[in-house]
């Protein structure tokens, strides 16, 4: 699969992009295949989500071991609210369990946790747990784990546009001064470099409304592996694929 490239001045990098190398600074993953994993084993979908949560632990361990700085996981999309209420309840229950029982361990490992998305839709109890996790780990200096919850790339861009419009309306911002850097600063991922590589598991070949602005120059890697089967070997495979890519950001090859 060829790298995704765009147009940029020769020698320049887009906002937040790294210059390349065998280890990406920021890996983002669309975790897909929990349901199919469970169905293939005659298990309820809840079992697939539980196995998927265990895969998150393996992925996080591999990211830390390989020196990745940022790991973003698409844990719950804005479209996932359309699923059966019982499945949404299973997913939110699993999230609640991990927030209550795993955050302390991540804190000891110096992982910084950040949530991006319309997290208010999960209700005050879960929002309080998320705030507690972010505050507890805010000073950590290890890997930054971003969990995209009730997240949609289009809505992210829309909320940034609204914020910019409000600032311009009240005179705090000159519309003529709006550029790509400024837009990036109003996104939910503000302050985080754009992903170097976006991975999707389960054999699907689409972004599904994930980090649409931020993915402009990301390398795309699609794996047939179902997410609950994702392990350290899969992560190494992603790094090997990424290491063979030539990232030109739209510039001519040397």
mmCIF file of N, CA, C and O in Angstrom, residues 87-149:
data_model
loop_
_atom_site.group_PDB
_atom_site.id
_atom_site.type_symbol
_atom_site.label_atom_id
_atom_site.label_comp_id
_atom_site.label_asym_id
_atom_site.label_seq_id
_atom_site.Cartn_x
_atom_site.Cartn_y
_atom_site.Cartn_z
ATOM 1 N N UNK A 87 -25.403 -3.463 23.969
ATOM 2 C CA UNK A 87 -23.981 -3.451 23.619
ATOM 3 C C UNK A 87 -23.317 -2.165 24.100
ATOM 4 O O UNK A 87 -22.179 -2.199 24.590
ATOM 5 N N UNK A 88 -24.019 -1.034 23.972
ATOM 6 C CA UNK A 88 -23.478 0.228 24.492
ATOM 7 C C UNK A 88 -23.256 0.116 25.997
ATOM 8 O O UNK A 88 -22.230 0.565 26.523
ATOM 9 N N UNK A 89 -24.190 -0.534 26.686
ATOM 10 C CA UNK A 89 -24.045 -0.718 28.135
ATOM 11 C C UNK A 89 -22.836 -1.594 28.451
ATOM 12 O O UNK A 89 -22.111 -1.338 29.423
ATOM 13 N N UNK A 90 -22.616 -2.632 27.645
ATOM 14 C CA UNK A 90 -21.444 -3.491 27.851
ATOM 15 C C UNK A 90 -20.155 -2.680 27.687
ATOM 16 O O UNK A 90 -19.204 -2.820 28.477
ATOM 17 N N UNK A 91 -20.114 -1.857 26.643
ATOM 18 C CA UNK A 91 -18.917 -1.070 26.367
ATOM 19 C C UNK A 91 -18.652 -0.040 27.466
ATOM 20 O O UNK A 91 -17.517 0.125 27.923
ATOM 21 N N UNK A 92 -19.692 0.648 27.894
ATOM 22 C CA UNK A 92 -19.504 1.667 28.928
ATOM 23 C C UNK A 92 -19.176 1.011 30.274
ATOM 24 O O UNK A 92 -18.401 1.559 31.063
ATOM 25 N N UNK A 93 -19.742 -0.171 30.529
ATOM 26 C CA UNK A 93 -19.406 -0.885 31.754
ATOM 27 C C UNK A 93 -17.950 -1.303 31.774
ATOM 28 O O UNK A 93 -17.283 -1.225 32.814
ATOM 29 N N UNK A 94 -17.451 -1.736 30.617
ATOM 30 C CA UNK A 94 -16.045 -2.122 30.513
ATOM 31 C C UNK A 94 -15.141 -0.904 30.712
ATOM 32 O O UNK A 94 -14.105 -0.980 31.393
ATOM 33 N N UNK A 95 -15.542 0.218 30.136
ATOM 34 C CA UNK A 95 -14.781 1.457 30.308
ATOM 35 C C UNK A 95 -14.733 1.851 31.782
ATOM 36 O O UNK A 95 -13.671 2.219 32.312
ATOM 37 N N UNK A 96 -15.873 1.751 32.449
ATOM 38 C CA UNK A 96 -15.931 2.103 33.868
ATOM 39 C C UNK A 96 -14.995 1.208 34.687
ATOM 40 O O UNK A 96 -14.276 1.684 35.573
ATOM 41 N N UNK A 97 -14.997 -0.079 34.392
ATOM 42 C CA UNK A 97 -14.140 -1.009 35.121
ATOM 43 C C UNK A 97 -12.669 -0.632 34.969
ATOM 44 O O UNK A 97 -11.917 -0.583 35.958
ATOM 45 N N UNK A 98 -12.251 -0.366 33.733
ATOM 46 C CA UNK A 98 -10.839 -0.060 33.500
ATOM 47 C C UNK A 98 -10.452 1.288 34.098
ATOM 48 O O UNK A 98 -9.330 1.457 34.581
ATOM 49 N N UNK A 99 -11.357 2.246 34.091
ATOM 50 C CA UNK A 99 -11.045 3.531 34.697
ATOM 51 C C UNK A 99 -10.846 3.392 36.206
ATOM 52 O O UNK A 99 -10.002 4.062 36.800
ATOM 53 N N UNK A 100 -11.612 2.518 36.802
ATOM 54 C CA UNK A 100 -11.537 2.359 38.256
ATOM 55 C C UNK A 100 -10.407 1.448 38.714
ATOM 56 O O UNK A 100 -9.901 1.589 39.826
ATOM 57 N N UNK A 101 -10.014 0.508 37.853
ATOM 58 C CA UNK A 101 -9.087 -0.518 38.310
ATOM 59 C C UNK A 101 -7.727 -0.528 37.594
ATOM 60 O O UNK A 101 -6.820 -1.224 38.052
ATOM 61 N N UNK A 102 -7.578 0.202 36.502
ATOM 62 C CA UNK A 102 -6.335 0.142 35.741
ATOM 63 C C UNK A 102 -5.562 1.458 35.713
ATOM 64 O O UNK A 102 -4.380 1.475 35.355
ATOM 65 N N UNK A 103 -6.232 2.554 36.053
ATOM 66 C CA UNK A 103 -5.578 3.860 35.947
ATOM 67 C C UNK A 103 -4.381 3.964 36.883
ATOM 68 O O UNK A 103 -3.331 4.499 36.514
ATOM 69 N N UNK A 104 -4.513 3.428 38.084
ATOM 70 C CA UNK A 104 -3.399 3.501 39.041
ATOM 71 C C UNK A 104 -2.160 2.803 38.500
ATOM 72 O O UNK A 104 -1.030 3.290 38.666
ATOM 73 N N UNK A 105 -2.364 1.676 37.822
ATOM 74 C CA UNK A 105 -1.234 0.948 37.229
ATOM 75 C C UNK A 105 -0.580 1.767 36.130
ATOM 76 O O UNK A 105 0.652 1.852 36.050
ATOM 77 N N UNK A 106 -1.394 2.383 35.277
ATOM 78 C CA UNK A 106 -0.844 3.226 34.214
ATOM 79 C C UNK A 106 -0.102 4.422 34.799
ATOM 80 O O UNK A 106 0.934 4.845 34.274
ATOM 81 N N UNK A 107 -0.625 4.943 35.886
ATOM 82 C CA UNK A 107 0.032 6.071 36.550
ATOM 83 C C UNK A 107 1.416 5.672 37.058
ATOM 84 O O UNK A 107 2.394 6.414 36.902
ATOM 85 N N UNK A 108 1.516 4.491 37.635
ATOM 86 C CA UNK A 108 2.822 4.012 38.124
ATOM 87 C C UNK A 108 3.815 3.848 36.976
ATOM 88 O O UNK A 108 5.024 3.996 37.166
ATOM 89 N N UNK A 109 3.294 3.553 35.777
ATOM 90 C CA UNK A 109 4.150 3.376 34.612
ATOM 91 C C UNK A 109 4.402 4.689 33.880
ATOM 92 O O UNK A 109 4.937 4.701 32.779
ATOM 93 N N UNK A 110 3.997 5.800 34.491
ATOM 94 C CA UNK A 110 4.240 7.150 33.959
ATOM 95 C C UNK A 110 3.476 7.430 32.659
ATOM 96 O O UNK A 110 3.882 8.285 31.856
ATOM 97 N N UNK A 111 2.371 6.716 32.433
ATOM 98 C CA UNK A 111 1.524 6.966 31.259
ATOM 99 C C UNK A 111 0.622 8.161 31.544
ATOM 100 O O UNK A 111 -0.013 8.233 32.600
ATOM 101 N N UNK A 112 0.581 9.095 30.617
ATOM 102 C CA UNK A 112 -0.320 10.240 30.706
ATOM 103 C C UNK A 112 -1.592 9.906 29.917
ATOM 104 O O UNK A 112 -1.512 9.525 28.748
ATOM 105 N N UNK A 113 -2.741 10.071 30.530
ATOM 106 C CA UNK A 113 -4.020 9.713 29.896
ATOM 107 C C UNK A 113 -4.759 10.978 29.488
ATOM 108 O O UNK A 113 -4.848 11.946 30.254
ATOM 109 N N UNK A 114 -5.301 10.941 28.293
ATOM 110 C CA UNK A 114 -6.092 12.063 27.797
ATOM 111 C C UNK A 114 -7.283 11.513 27.004
ATOM 112 O O UNK A 114 -7.143 10.540 26.267
ATOM 113 N N UNK A 115 -8.443 12.127 27.173
ATOM 114 C CA UNK A 115 -9.651 11.699 26.472
ATOM 115 C C UNK A 115 -10.041 12.761 25.450
ATOM 116 O O UNK A 115 -9.999 13.965 25.743
ATOM 117 N N UNK A 116 -10.415 12.327 24.252
ATOM 118 C CA UNK A 116 -10.867 13.250 23.220
ATOM 119 C C UNK A 116 -12.198 12.751 22.677
ATOM 120 O O UNK A 116 -12.376 11.558 22.432
ATOM 121 N N UNK A 117 -13.138 13.663 22.523
ATOM 122 C CA UNK A 117 -14.460 13.311 22.030
ATOM 123 C C UNK A 117 -15.530 13.997 22.848
ATOM 124 O O UNK A 117 -15.247 14.790 23.761
ATOM 125 N N UNK A 118 -16.774 13.701 22.535
ATOM 126 C CA UNK A 118 -17.911 14.266 23.267
ATOM 127 C C UNK A 118 -18.165 13.408 24.506
ATOM 128 O O UNK A 118 -19.185 12.718 24.614
ATOM 129 N N UNK A 119 -17.232 13.452 25.445
ATOM 130 C CA UNK A 119 -17.288 12.538 26.590
ATOM 131 C C UNK A 119 -18.457 12.837 27.515
ATOM 132 O O UNK A 119 -18.862 11.967 28.303
ATOM 133 N N UNK A 120 -19.019 14.029 27.431
ATOM 134 C CA UNK A 120 -20.167 14.359 28.256
ATOM 135 C C UNK A 120 -21.354 13.442 28.027
ATOM 136 O O UNK A 120 -22.222 13.298 28.906
ATOM 137 N N UNK A 121 -21.399 12.790 26.863
ATOM 138 C CA UNK A 121 -22.508 11.905 26.554
ATOM 139 C C UNK A 121 -22.493 10.644 27.416
ATOM 140 O O UNK A 121 -23.482 9.917 27.474
ATOM 141 N N UNK A 122 -21.389 10.369 28.082
ATOM 142 C CA UNK A 122 -21.304 9.183 28.929
ATOM 143 C C UNK A 122 -21.897 9.405 30.315
ATOM 144 O O UNK A 122 -21.977 8.465 31.104
ATOM 145 N N UNK A 123 -22.287 10.623 30.623
ATOM 146 C CA UNK A 123 -22.906 10.895 31.906
ATOM 147 C C UNK A 123 -21.914 11.357 32.956
ATOM 148 O O UNK A 123 -20.699 11.158 32.824
ATOM 149 N N UNK A 124 -22.429 11.958 34.036
ATOM 150 C CA UNK A 124 -21.552 12.579 35.039
ATOM 151 C C UNK A 124 -20.642 11.599 35.764
ATOM 152 O O UNK A 124 -19.506 11.942 36.115
ATOM 153 N N UNK A 125 -21.102 10.374 36.012
ATOM 154 C CA UNK A 125 -20.277 9.420 36.766
ATOM 155 C C UNK A 125 -19.014 9.049 35.994
ATOM 156 O O UNK A 125 -17.896 9.114 36.533
ATOM 157 N N UNK A 126 -19.183 8.684 34.717
ATOM 158 C CA UNK A 126 -18.018 8.319 33.911
ATOM 159 C C UNK A 126 -17.156 9.537 33.626
ATOM 160 O O UNK A 126 -15.926 9.440 33.600
ATOM 161 N N UNK A 127 -17.785 10.676 33.389
ATOM 162 C CA UNK A 127 -17.005 11.905 33.156
ATOM 163 C C UNK A 127 -16.120 12.223 34.359
ATOM 164 O O UNK A 127 -14.972 12.661 34.210
ATOM 165 N N UNK A 128 -16.646 12.006 35.549
ATOM 166 C CA UNK A 128 -15.864 12.242 36.757
ATOM 167 C C UNK A 128 -14.661 11.309 36.822
ATOM 168 O O UNK A 128 -13.555 11.727 37.201
ATOM 169 N N UNK A 129 -14.862 10.043 36.426
ATOM 170 C CA UNK A 129 -13.763 9.079 36.410
ATOM 171 C C UNK A 129 -12.702 9.494 35.385
ATOM 172 O O UNK A 129 -11.492 9.366 35.632
ATOM 173 N N UNK A 130 -13.137 9.989 34.232
ATOM 174 C CA UNK A 130 -12.195 10.424 33.197
ATOM 175 C C UNK A 130 -11.393 11.634 33.672
ATOM 176 O O UNK A 130 -10.170 11.705 33.480
ATOM 177 N N UNK A 131 -12.075 12.577 34.298
ATOM 178 C CA UNK A 131 -11.384 13.758 34.822
ATOM 179 C C UNK A 131 -10.360 13.355 35.868
ATOM 180 O O UNK A 131 -9.227 13.872 35.894
ATOM 181 N N UNK A 132 -10.743 12.426 36.740
ATOM 182 C CA UNK A 132 -9.823 11.949 37.771
ATOM 183 C C UNK A 132 -8.585 11.325 37.144
ATOM 184 O O UNK A 132 -7.451 11.574 37.584
ATOM 185 N N UNK A 133 -8.782 10.515 36.089
ATOM 186 C CA UNK A 133 -7.654 9.853 35.414
ATOM 187 C C UNK A 133 -6.730 10.880 34.768
ATOM 188 O O UNK A 133 -5.496 10.768 34.860
ATOM 189 N N UNK A 134 -7.310 11.888 34.117
ATOM 190 C CA UNK A 134 -6.487 12.916 33.468
ATOM 191 C C UNK A 134 -5.708 13.719 34.500
ATOM 192 O O UNK A 134 -4.519 14.005 34.300
ATOM 193 N N UNK A 135 -6.373 14.086 35.594
ATOM 194 C CA UNK A 135 -5.700 14.893 36.616
ATOM 195 C C UNK A 135 -4.603 14.101 37.316
ATOM 196 O O UNK A 135 -3.523 14.632 37.601
ATOM 197 N N UNK A 136 -4.871 12.830 37.585
ATOM 198 C CA UNK A 136 -3.884 11.994 38.276
ATOM 199 C C UNK A 136 -2.616 11.833 37.454
ATOM 200 O O UNK A 136 -1.509 11.848 37.987
ATOM 201 N N UNK A 137 -2.770 11.689 36.142
ATOM 202 C CA UNK A 137 -1.626 11.370 35.281
ATOM 203 C C UNK A 137 -1.070 12.575 34.541
ATOM 204 O O UNK A 137 -0.154 12.434 33.734
ATOM 205 N N UNK A 138 -1.594 13.764 34.811
ATOM 206 C CA UNK A 138 -1.225 14.952 34.031
ATOM 207 C C UNK A 138 0.265 15.249 34.065
ATOM 208 O O UNK A 138 0.834 15.741 33.085
ATOM 209 N N UNK A 139 0.922 14.956 35.162
ATOM 210 C CA UNK A 139 2.342 15.275 35.283
ATOM 211 C C UNK A 139 3.269 14.167 34.838
ATOM 212 O O UNK A 139 4.495 14.315 34.947
ATOM 213 N N UNK A 140 2.734 13.065 34.345
ATOM 214 C CA UNK A 140 3.575 11.941 33.950
ATOM 215 C C UNK A 140 4.375 12.264 32.697
ATOM 216 O O UNK A 140 3.943 13.040 31.834
ATOM 217 N N UNK A 141 5.532 11.656 32.577
ATOM 218 C CA UNK A 141 6.462 11.996 31.500
ATOM 219 C C UNK A 141 6.686 10.856 30.510
ATOM 220 O O UNK A 141 7.537 10.963 29.638
ATOM 221 N N UNK A 142 5.932 9.778 30.652
ATOM 222 C CA UNK A 142 6.069 8.666 29.712
ATOM 223 C C UNK A 142 5.150 8.825 28.520
ATOM 224 O O UNK A 142 4.804 9.936 28.108
ATOM 225 N N UNK A 143 4.749 7.710 27.964
ATOM 226 C CA UNK A 143 3.870 7.705 26.799
ATOM 227 C C UNK A 143 2.551 8.410 27.110
ATOM 228 O O UNK A 143 2.004 8.273 28.210
ATOM 229 N N UNK A 144 2.033 9.149 26.150
ATOM 230 C CA UNK A 144 0.707 9.758 26.270
ATOM 231 C C UNK A 144 -0.301 8.873 25.564
ATOM 232 O O UNK A 144 -0.169 8.593 24.372
ATOM 233 N N UNK A 145 -1.301 8.428 26.309
ATOM 234 C CA UNK A 145 -2.367 7.585 25.776
ATOM 235 C C UNK A 145 -3.606 8.441 25.575
ATOM 236 O O UNK A 145 -4.175 8.967 26.534
ATOM 237 N N UNK A 146 -4.018 8.581 24.317
ATOM 238 C CA UNK A 146 -5.250 9.300 24.012
ATOM 239 C C UNK A 146 -6.340 8.277 23.701
ATOM 240 O O UNK A 146 -6.162 7.411 22.829
ATOM 241 N N UNK A 147 -7.443 8.370 24.412
ATOM 242 C CA UNK A 147 -8.582 7.498 24.166
ATOM 243 C C UNK A 147 -9.674 8.323 23.507
ATOM 244 O O UNK A 147 -10.193 9.278 24.095
ATOM 245 N N UNK A 148 -9.992 7.966 22.265
ATOM 246 C CA UNK A 148 -11.035 8.662 21.517
ATOM 247 C C UNK A 148 -12.373 8.013 21.849
ATOM 248 O O UNK A 148 -12.645 6.874 21.462
ATOM 249 N N UNK A 149 -13.203 8.744 22.588
ATOM 250 C CA UNK A 149 -14.477 8.225 23.075
ATOM 251 C C UNK A 149 -15.598 9.150 22.629
ATOM 252 O O UNK A 149 -15.538 10.363 22.843
#
